[in-house]
Amino acid sequence: MEKWKRSKRSNDRGKEGHVRESSNNVDVAESWMYRRSIQWWWRFPRRKKILEFIFATTEDLQTSEDPIIRGLSHYDRENEVKEFLDNKGTVKQLANSGLVKIPRMFVHPPSSVPCSTALQVPVIDLKCHQSDRRREIVNEICKASETWGMFQVINQGIPISLMHKMLESVQKFHEQEEVKLDSCTTQNKKTVVHYSTGTYNRAKPANWRDTLVCRFTDGVVDPGDLPIICRDAMGEDILSGLLSEALGLSSDHLTNIKCFETPRLVCHYYPPCPEPQLTLGVPEHSDPYFQTVLLQDNIGGLQVLHKNYWVSVTPLEGALTINIGDLMQLITNDRFKSAVHRVKAQGVGPRVSAAIFLHPVPKNQPRYYGPLNELLSPNDKPLYKETQQEEYLACHLARKEETCVPALFVHPSDGIPTASSAFLGGIELQVPVIDLKGYQSDQRAEIVDAISKAAEKWGIFYLVNHGIPSSVIEKLLDSVKKFNEQPKEAKIEFYSHEFKNKVYYYTLEPLLGLSPAGWKDKLVCEFEDGHVDHVAIPELCR
Ligand SMILES: O=C(O)CCC(=O)C(=O)O
Ligand SMILES: [Fe+2]
């Protein structure tokens, strides 16, 4: 499962991530590097960001309206979190305080994926689903689940007045004079209700929303525990039948294997945000369950990733949004796609939504799910091993933790595995080590032979006994470290993208281009004519 997630993301990014320069006006008198730097510098407006970043004061960074610049500013997160929690700890409370700049902890890195208004999430009319239109509806659901992983349904039989009532009650809950966090965490045998505005003890950006979660732990849902709209189970019986048929299975198949056994109700409240371009209500994710049924109000903000574009799920009166989850993708062996989606913060609102996540059987009766045999033809390989929900969830959460690197630095995966053992399939995988001892005497022929082989096969090798004292090597590494660890002010005199200089220090070079940033800062000292200009070198490194 982990594998597909990574490659899926990286493919998406890869498509737009690698734009190469073409240099048609070749002037042989100029060095390639210099020409390229000039082209970059003038061609892309992102050079402005570099200038802003270099010359910014801490205050400029902290108040910039640019998410890249603001996101690079340092801040005392612990203090911000404390202040937020001391001040009642809800985003609604924060929004109501009249602030014009959002706290730094809410700043999310910008997405490198563009938005599209040309594409439209499918809308499927379920009217007459039990009669002559059923075949047509099943086909539409099948196509939408295979290509989008998300669609809206209308005429599913739930009265619009009930939908409004549900959203109103969510709004009322969140707008209570004082929502007491502790008293909301009630626990009885059947239901756990948990009110939260997020987890702040991680380095990840905080989300611009408050959330109420109701979990029905043992799978036995007491209708009295549920808001009225959920008592109709959001029409999930209808959908379960239609989805089963869309897969060519009998209509009770998904119900029989208990895909939708345990619902979890999540009620979100997204207050209006003074800087909506800097934050997110829900960051990019897929739902790690079988299916989600979502009711949203008319504010908008939900977006789904499709063909490498963010596409808005336009609010439609009386519609429910159906979202295929990871486990559905797993049992259909990738036929149905789990939708990657996010919720953008809005300047207006509040926005209110209620989602029902459909899980399989509860924790105390674990059940394993793998690609369904019924869906595998003799030539199909199951793409996933069997897993149970808890195991999958743990994996999903761990993966979420990994991805807190700003989008600017995310590189597409090359898909090449790393050989962690020295032997792979019986072949020795170790970079050659060549001992230079005796290179001027009897060992010379042997050494030359080893170098020739290593150069042909590997293109890289270690040298030992090369005559450079280890104290010199240590000193060099130490000076590199010391140079980089100096305060910004000490390094700024070397900061340059003019590759004509003999010594230059730079970082974030891709702000000039379109490829992802490297996780490094770089000091370059060029001695083209073999003449080392000591004065040009930073003192620490001489
Ligand atoms: O509020 C929404 O529109 C979507 C929320 C969501 O994606 C989630 O809770 O997983
Ligand atoms: Fe979601």
PDB file of N, CA and C in Angstrom, residues 62-131:
ATOM      1  N   GLN A  62       8.012  36.773   8.915  1.00  0.00           N
ATOM      2  CA  GLN A  62       6.868  36.326   9.710  1.00  0.00           C
ATOM      3  C   GLN A  62       5.551  36.942   9.285  1.00  0.00           C
ATOM      4  N   THR A  63       5.623  38.041   8.546  1.00  0.00           N
ATOM      5  CA  THR A  63       4.359  38.677   8.162  1.00  0.00           C
ATOM      6  C   THR A  63       4.107  38.619   6.660  1.00  0.00           C
ATOM      7  N   SER A  64       5.019  37.978   5.914  1.00  0.00           N
ATOM      8  CA  SER A  64       4.845  37.927   4.461  1.00  0.00           C
ATOM      9  C   SER A  64       3.539  37.227   4.100  1.00  0.00           C
ATOM     10  N   GLU A  65       2.940  37.679   3.009  1.00  0.00           N
ATOM     11  CA  GLU A  65       1.706  37.028   2.566  1.00  0.00           C
ATOM     12  C   GLU A  65       2.005  35.876   1.635  1.00  0.00           C
ATOM     13  N   ASP A  66       3.275  35.671   1.355  1.00  0.00           N
ATOM     14  CA  ASP A  66       3.661  34.564   0.490  1.00  0.00           C
ATOM     15  C   ASP A  66       3.880  33.320   1.355  1.00  0.00           C
ATOM     16  N   PRO A  67       3.157  32.223   1.066  1.00  0.00           N
ATOM     17  CA  PRO A  67       3.294  31.047   1.933  1.00  0.00           C
ATOM     18  C   PRO A  67       4.704  30.469   1.953  1.00  0.00           C
ATOM     19  N   ILE A  68       5.450  30.621   0.837  1.00  0.00           N
ATOM     20  CA  ILE A  68       6.823  30.087   0.856  1.00  0.00           C
ATOM     21  C   ILE A  68       7.661  30.901   1.824  1.00  0.00           C
ATOM     22  N   ILE A  69       7.592  32.216   1.670  1.00  0.00           N
ATOM     23  CA  ILE A  69       8.414  33.093   2.513  1.00  0.00           C
ATOM     24  C   ILE A  69       7.981  32.957   3.976  1.00  0.00           C
ATOM     25  N   ARG A  70       6.663  33.028   4.233  1.00  0.00           N
ATOM     26  CA  ARG A  70       6.202  32.944   5.633  1.00  0.00           C
ATOM     27  C   ARG A  70       6.576  31.582   6.215  1.00  0.00           C
ATOM     28  N   GLY A  71       6.441  30.541   5.395  1.00  0.00           N
ATOM     29  CA  GLY A  71       6.736  29.187   5.876  1.00  0.00           C
ATOM     30  C   GLY A  71       8.204  28.981   6.202  1.00  0.00           C
ATOM     31  N   LEU A  72       9.091  29.842   5.672  1.00  0.00           N
ATOM     32  CA  LEU A  72      10.517  29.678   5.964  1.00  0.00           C
ATOM     33  C   LEU A  72      10.939  30.438   7.215  1.00  0.00           C
ATOM     34  N   SER A  73      10.022  31.211   7.779  1.00  0.00           N
ATOM     35  CA  SER A  73      10.406  31.997   8.954  1.00  0.00           C
ATOM     36  C   SER A  73      10.477  31.120  10.203  1.00  0.00           C
ATOM     37  N   HIS A  74      11.408  31.474  11.070  1.00  0.00           N
ATOM     38  CA  HIS A  74      11.521  30.729  12.326  1.00  0.00           C
ATOM     39  C   HIS A  74      10.482  31.241  13.303  1.00  0.00           C
ATOM     40  N   TYR A  75      10.035  30.392  14.193  1.00  0.00           N
ATOM     41  CA  TYR A  75       9.093  30.866  15.206  1.00  0.00           C
ATOM     42  C   TYR A  75       9.125  29.928  16.386  1.00  0.00           C
ATOM     43  N   ASP A  76       8.580  30.407  17.483  1.00  0.00           N
ATOM     44  CA  ASP A  76       8.574  29.604  18.693  1.00  0.00           C
ATOM     45  C   ASP A  76       7.250  28.834  18.728  1.00  0.00           C
ATOM     46  N   ARG A  77       7.273  27.665  18.141  1.00  0.00           N
ATOM     47  CA  ARG A  77       6.031  26.913  17.994  1.00  0.00           C
ATOM     48  C   ARG A  77       5.406  26.573  19.349  1.00  0.00           C
ATOM     49  N   GLU A  78       6.300  26.153  20.259  1.00  0.00           N
ATOM     50  CA  GLU A  78       5.792  25.743  21.575  1.00  0.00           C
ATOM     51  C   GLU A  78       4.969  26.864  22.211  1.00  0.00           C
ATOM     52  N   ASN A  79       5.531  28.062  22.084  1.00  0.00           N
ATOM     53  CA  ASN A  79       4.875  29.223  22.662  1.00  0.00           C
ATOM     54  C   ASN A  79       3.543  29.532  21.963  1.00  0.00           C
ATOM     55  N   GLU A  80       3.570  29.419  20.636  1.00  0.00           N
ATOM     56  CA  GLU A  80       2.328  29.672  19.873  1.00  0.00           C
ATOM     57  C   GLU A  80       1.244  28.675  20.247  1.00  0.00           C
ATOM     58  N   VAL A  81       1.656  27.400  20.365  1.00  0.00           N
ATOM     59  CA  VAL A  81       0.680  26.358  20.715  1.00  0.00           C
ATOM     60  C   VAL A  81       0.113  26.641  22.101  1.00  0.00           C
ATOM     61  N   LYS A  82       1.007  27.011  23.023  1.00  0.00           N
ATOM     62  CA  LYS A  82       0.570  27.279  24.397  1.00  0.00           C
ATOM     63  C   LYS A  82      -0.439  28.437  24.409  1.00  0.00           C
ATOM     64  N   GLU A  83      -0.078  29.476  23.704  1.00  0.00           N
ATOM     65  CA  GLU A  83      -0.956  30.647  23.657  1.00  0.00           C
ATOM     66  C   GLU A  83      -2.326  30.275  23.081  1.00  0.00           C
ATOM     67  N   PHE A  84      -2.291  29.458  22.032  1.00  0.00           N
ATOM     68  CA  PHE A  84      -3.532  29.030  21.370  1.00  0.00           C
ATOM     69  C   PHE A  84      -4.390  28.208  22.343  1.00  0.00           C
ATOM     70  N   LEU A  85      -3.741  27.249  23.009  1.00  0.00           N
ATOM     71  CA  LEU A  85      -4.509  26.378  23.910  1.00  0.00           C
ATOM     72  C   LEU A  85      -5.003  27.146  25.139  1.00  0.00           C
ATOM     73  N   ASP A  86      -4.155  28.075  25.626  1.00  0.00           N
ATOM     74  CA  ASP A  86      -4.576  28.863  26.793  1.00  0.00           C
ATOM     75  C   ASP A  86      -5.793  29.712  26.458  1.00  0.00           C
ATOM     76  N   ASN A  87      -5.869  30.075  25.174  1.00  0.00           N
ATOM     77  CA  ASN A  87      -6.946  30.958  24.755  1.00  0.00           C
ATOM     78  C   ASN A  87      -8.142  30.137  24.247  1.00  0.00           C
ATOM     79  N   LYS A  88      -8.495  29.142  24.973  1.00  0.00           N
ATOM     80  CA  LYS A  88      -9.631  28.237  24.717  1.00  0.00           C
ATOM     81  C   LYS A  88      -9.363  27.184  23.641  1.00  0.00           C
ATOM     82  N   GLY A  89      -8.312  27.342  22.859  1.00  0.00           N
ATOM     83  CA  GLY A  89      -7.888  26.254  21.974  1.00  0.00           C
ATOM     84  C   GLY A  89      -8.835  25.852  20.871  1.00  0.00           C
ATOM     85  N   THR A  90      -9.636  26.770  20.346  1.00  0.00           N
ATOM     86  CA  THR A  90     -10.402  26.411  19.157  1.00  0.00           C
ATOM     87  C   THR A  90     -10.077  27.411  18.063  1.00  0.00           C
ATOM     88  N   VAL A  91     -10.141  26.952  16.823  1.00  0.00           N
ATOM     89  CA  VAL A  91      -9.831  27.842  15.711  1.00  0.00           C
ATOM     90  C   VAL A  91     -10.926  28.900  15.606  1.00  0.00           C
ATOM     91  N   LYS A  92     -12.147  28.500  15.965  1.00  0.00           N
ATOM     92  CA  LYS A  92     -13.257  29.461  15.921  1.00  0.00           C
ATOM     93  C   LYS A  92     -12.953  30.641  16.848  1.00  0.00           C
ATOM     94  N   GLN A  93     -12.490  30.303  18.045  1.00  0.00           N
ATOM     95  CA  GLN A  93     -12.154  31.338  19.022  1.00  0.00           C
ATOM     96  C   GLN A  93     -11.079  32.277  18.468  1.00  0.00           C
ATOM     97  N   LEU A  94     -10.096  31.665  17.837  1.00  0.00           N
ATOM     98  CA  LEU A  94      -8.990  32.436  17.257  1.00  0.00           C
ATOM     99  C   LEU A  94      -9.523  33.362  16.160  1.00  0.00           C
ATOM    100  N   ALA A  95     -10.374  32.804  15.284  1.00  0.00           N
ATOM    101  CA  ALA A  95     -10.916  33.591  14.175  1.00  0.00           C
ATOM    102  C   ALA A  95     -11.769  34.746  14.702  1.00  0.00           C
ATOM    103  N   ASN A  96     -12.489  34.480  15.809  1.00  0.00           N
ATOM    104  CA  ASN A  96     -13.360  35.505  16.388  1.00  0.00           C
ATOM    105  C   ASN A  96     -12.589  36.619  17.074  1.00  0.00           C
ATOM    106  N   SER A  97     -11.287  36.364  17.345  1.00  0.00           N
ATOM    107  CA  SER A  97     -10.532  37.361  18.118  1.00  0.00           C
ATOM    108  C   SER A  97     -10.159  38.570  17.252  1.00  0.00           C
ATOM    109  N   GLY A  98     -10.508  38.526  15.978  1.00  0.00           N
ATOM    110  CA  GLY A  98     -10.298  39.676  15.102  1.00  0.00           C
ATOM    111  C   GLY A  98      -8.883  39.773  14.557  1.00  0.00           C
ATOM    112  N   LEU A  99      -8.144  38.689  14.573  1.00  0.00           N
ATOM    113  CA  LEU A  99      -6.757  38.748  14.088  1.00  0.00           C
ATOM    114  C   LEU A  99      -6.723  38.974  12.573  1.00  0.00           C
ATOM    115  N   VAL A 100      -5.662  39.642  12.081  1.00  0.00           N
ATOM    116  CA  VAL A 100      -5.555  39.869  10.634  1.00  0.00           C
ATOM    117  C   VAL A 100      -4.475  38.988  10.021  1.00  0.00           C
ATOM    118  N   LYS A 101      -3.527  38.543  10.860  1.00  0.00           N
ATOM    119  CA  LYS A 101      -2.478  37.623  10.399  1.00  0.00           C
ATOM    120  C   LYS A 101      -2.649  36.330  11.168  1.00  0.00           C
ATOM    121  N   ILE A 102      -2.603  35.209  10.476  1.00  0.00           N
ATOM    122  CA  ILE A 102      -2.786  33.943  11.210  1.00  0.00           C
ATOM    123  C   ILE A 102      -1.473  33.550  11.892  1.00  0.00           C
ATOM    124  N   PRO A 103      -1.525  32.846  13.031  1.00  0.00           N
ATOM    125  CA  PRO A 103      -0.270  32.415  13.663  1.00  0.00           C
ATOM    126  C   PRO A 103       0.530  31.526  12.709  1.00  0.00           C
ATOM    127  N   ARG A 104       1.844  31.605  12.844  1.00  0.00           N
ATOM    128  CA  ARG A 104       2.758  30.893  11.939  1.00  0.00           C
ATOM    129  C   ARG A 104       2.484  29.382  11.931  1.00  0.00           C
ATOM    130  N   MET A 105       2.026  28.835  13.063  1.00  0.00           N
ATOM    131  CA  MET A 105       1.826  27.380  13.128  1.00  0.00           C
ATOM    132  C   MET A 105       0.721  26.900  12.176  1.00  0.00           C
ATOM    133  N   PHE A 106      -0.098  27.814  11.686  1.00  0.00           N
ATOM    134  CA  PHE A 106      -1.162  27.436  10.753  1.00  0.00           C
ATOM    135  C   PHE A 106      -0.725  27.551   9.285  1.00  0.00           C
ATOM    136  N   VAL A 107       0.512  28.014   9.058  1.00  0.00           N
ATOM    137  CA  VAL A 107       0.940  28.219   7.666  1.00  0.00           C
ATOM    138  C   VAL A 107       1.344  26.885   7.021  1.00  0.00           C
ATOM    139  N   HIS A 108       0.699  26.550   5.917  1.00  0.00           N
ATOM    140  CA  HIS A 108       1.004  25.308   5.187  1.00  0.00           C
ATOM    141  C   HIS A 108       1.853  25.635   3.964  1.00  0.00           C
ATOM    142  N   PRO A 109       2.744  24.725   3.583  1.00  0.00           N
ATOM    143  CA  PRO A 109       3.488  24.986   2.346  1.00  0.00           C
ATOM    144  C   PRO A 109       2.527  24.989   1.169  1.00  0.00           C
ATOM    145  N   PRO A 110       2.777  25.825   0.158  1.00  0.00           N
ATOM    146  CA  PRO A 110       1.850  25.859  -0.978  1.00  0.00           C
ATOM    147  C   PRO A 110       1.954  24.579  -1.788  1.00  0.00           C
ATOM    148  N   SER A 111       0.857  24.225  -2.445  1.00  0.00           N
ATOM    149  CA  SER A 111       0.883  23.020  -3.279  1.00  0.00           C
ATOM    150  C   SER A 111       1.481  23.380  -4.625  1.00  0.00           C
ATOM    151  N   SER A 112       2.264  22.452  -5.182  1.00  0.00           N
ATOM    152  CA  SER A 112       2.839  22.724  -6.505  1.00  0.00           C
ATOM    153  C   SER A 112       1.859  22.309  -7.605  1.00  0.00           C
ATOM    154  N   VAL A 113       0.695  21.766  -7.195  1.00  0.00           N
ATOM    155  CA  VAL A 113      -0.301  21.299  -8.176  1.00  0.00           C
ATOM    156  C   VAL A 113      -1.251  22.456  -8.499  1.00  0.00           C
ATOM    157  N   PRO A 114      -1.468  22.749  -9.790  1.00  0.00           N
ATOM    158  CA  PRO A 114      -2.377  23.861 -10.127  1.00  0.00           C
ATOM    159  C   PRO A 114      -3.846  23.475  -9.959  1.00  0.00           C
ATOM    160  N   CYS A 115      -4.724  24.487  -9.895  1.00  0.00           N
ATOM    161  CA  CYS A 115      -6.169  24.221  -9.811  1.00  0.00           C
ATOM    162  C   CYS A 115      -6.749  24.286 -11.224  1.00  0.00           C
ATOM    163  N   SER A 116      -7.810  23.537 -11.444  1.00  0.00           N
ATOM    164  CA  SER A 116      -8.480  23.600 -12.749  1.00  0.00           C
ATOM    165  C   SER A 116      -9.943  23.933 -12.540  1.00  0.00           C
ATOM    166  N   THR A 117     -10.453  24.840 -13.384  1.00  0.00           N
ATOM    167  CA  THR A 117     -11.887  25.108 -13.327  1.00  0.00           C
ATOM    168  C   THR A 117     -12.567  24.420 -14.506  1.00  0.00           C
ATOM    169  N   ALA A 118     -11.760  23.892 -15.419  1.00  0.00           N
ATOM    170  CA  ALA A 118     -12.330  23.263 -16.618  1.00  0.00           C
ATOM    171  C   ALA A 118     -12.874  21.864 -16.295  1.00  0.00           C
ATOM    172  N   LEU A 119     -12.223  21.182 -15.344  1.00  0.00           N
ATOM    173  CA  LEU A 119     -12.660  19.811 -15.032  1.00  0.00           C
ATOM    174  C   LEU A 119     -13.809  19.846 -14.022  1.00  0.00           C
ATOM    175  N   GLN A 120     -14.689  18.835 -14.093  1.00  0.00           N
ATOM    176  CA  GLN A 120     -15.822  18.807 -13.160  1.00  0.00           C
ATOM    177  C   GLN A 120     -16.017  17.437 -12.559  1.00  0.00           C
ATOM    178  N   VAL A 121     -16.149  17.409 -11.248  1.00  0.00           N
ATOM    179  CA  VAL A 121     -16.380  16.143 -10.547  1.00  0.00           C
ATOM    180  C   VAL A 121     -17.745  15.595 -11.007  1.00  0.00           C
ATOM    181  N   PRO A 122     -17.824  14.291 -11.357  1.00  0.00           N
ATOM    182  CA  PRO A 122     -19.094  13.758 -11.854  1.00  0.00           C
ATOM    183  C   PRO A 122     -20.240  13.909 -10.845  1.00  0.00           C
ATOM    184  N   VAL A 123     -21.418  14.223 -11.379  1.00  0.00           N
ATOM    185  CA  VAL A 123     -22.631  14.283 -10.557  1.00  0.00           C
ATOM    186  C   VAL A 123     -23.549  13.174 -11.068  1.00  0.00           C
ATOM    187  N   ILE A 124     -23.964  12.282 -10.178  1.00  0.00           N
ATOM    188  CA  ILE A 124     -24.767  11.129 -10.615  1.00  0.00           C
ATOM    189  C   ILE A 124     -26.160  11.207  -9.985  1.00  0.00           C
ATOM    190  N   ASP A 125     -27.157  11.153 -10.846  1.00  0.00           N
ATOM    191  CA  ASP A 125     -28.547  11.243 -10.402  1.00  0.00           C
ATOM    192  C   ASP A 125     -29.039   9.825 -10.086  1.00  0.00           C
ATOM    193  N   LEU A 126     -29.403   9.604  -8.817  1.00  0.00           N
ATOM    194  CA  LEU A 126     -29.811   8.241  -8.419  1.00  0.00           C
ATOM    195  C   LEU A 126     -31.310   7.983  -8.605  1.00  0.00           C
ATOM    196  N   LYS A 127     -31.999   8.952  -9.172  1.00  0.00           N
ATOM    197  CA  LYS A 127     -33.455   8.795  -9.364  1.00  0.00           C
ATOM    198  C   LYS A 127     -33.733   7.524 -10.184  1.00  0.00           C
ATOM    199  N   CYS A 128     -34.708   6.788  -9.746  1.00  0.00           N
ATOM    200  CA  CYS A 128     -35.105   5.529 -10.415  1.00  0.00           C
ATOM    201  C   CYS A 128     -34.005   4.474 -10.387  1.00  0.00           C
ATOM    202  N   HIS A 129     -33.192   4.478  -9.313  1.00  0.00           N
ATOM    203  CA  HIS A 129     -32.096   3.506  -9.268  1.00  0.00           C
ATOM    204  C   HIS A 129     -32.599   2.069  -9.130  1.00  0.00           C
ATOM    205  N   GLN A 130     -33.905   1.943  -8.779  1.00  0.00           N
ATOM    206  CA  GLN A 130     -34.402   0.581  -8.642  1.00  0.00           C
ATOM    207  C   GLN A 130     -35.170   0.121  -9.882  1.00  0.00           C
ATOM    208  N   SER A 131     -35.175   0.968 -10.881  1.00  0.00           N
ATOM    209  CA  SER A 131     -35.939   0.537 -12.059  1.00  0.00           C
ATOM    210  C   SER A 131     -35.092   0.593 -13.323  1.00  0.00           C
TER     211      SER A 131
END
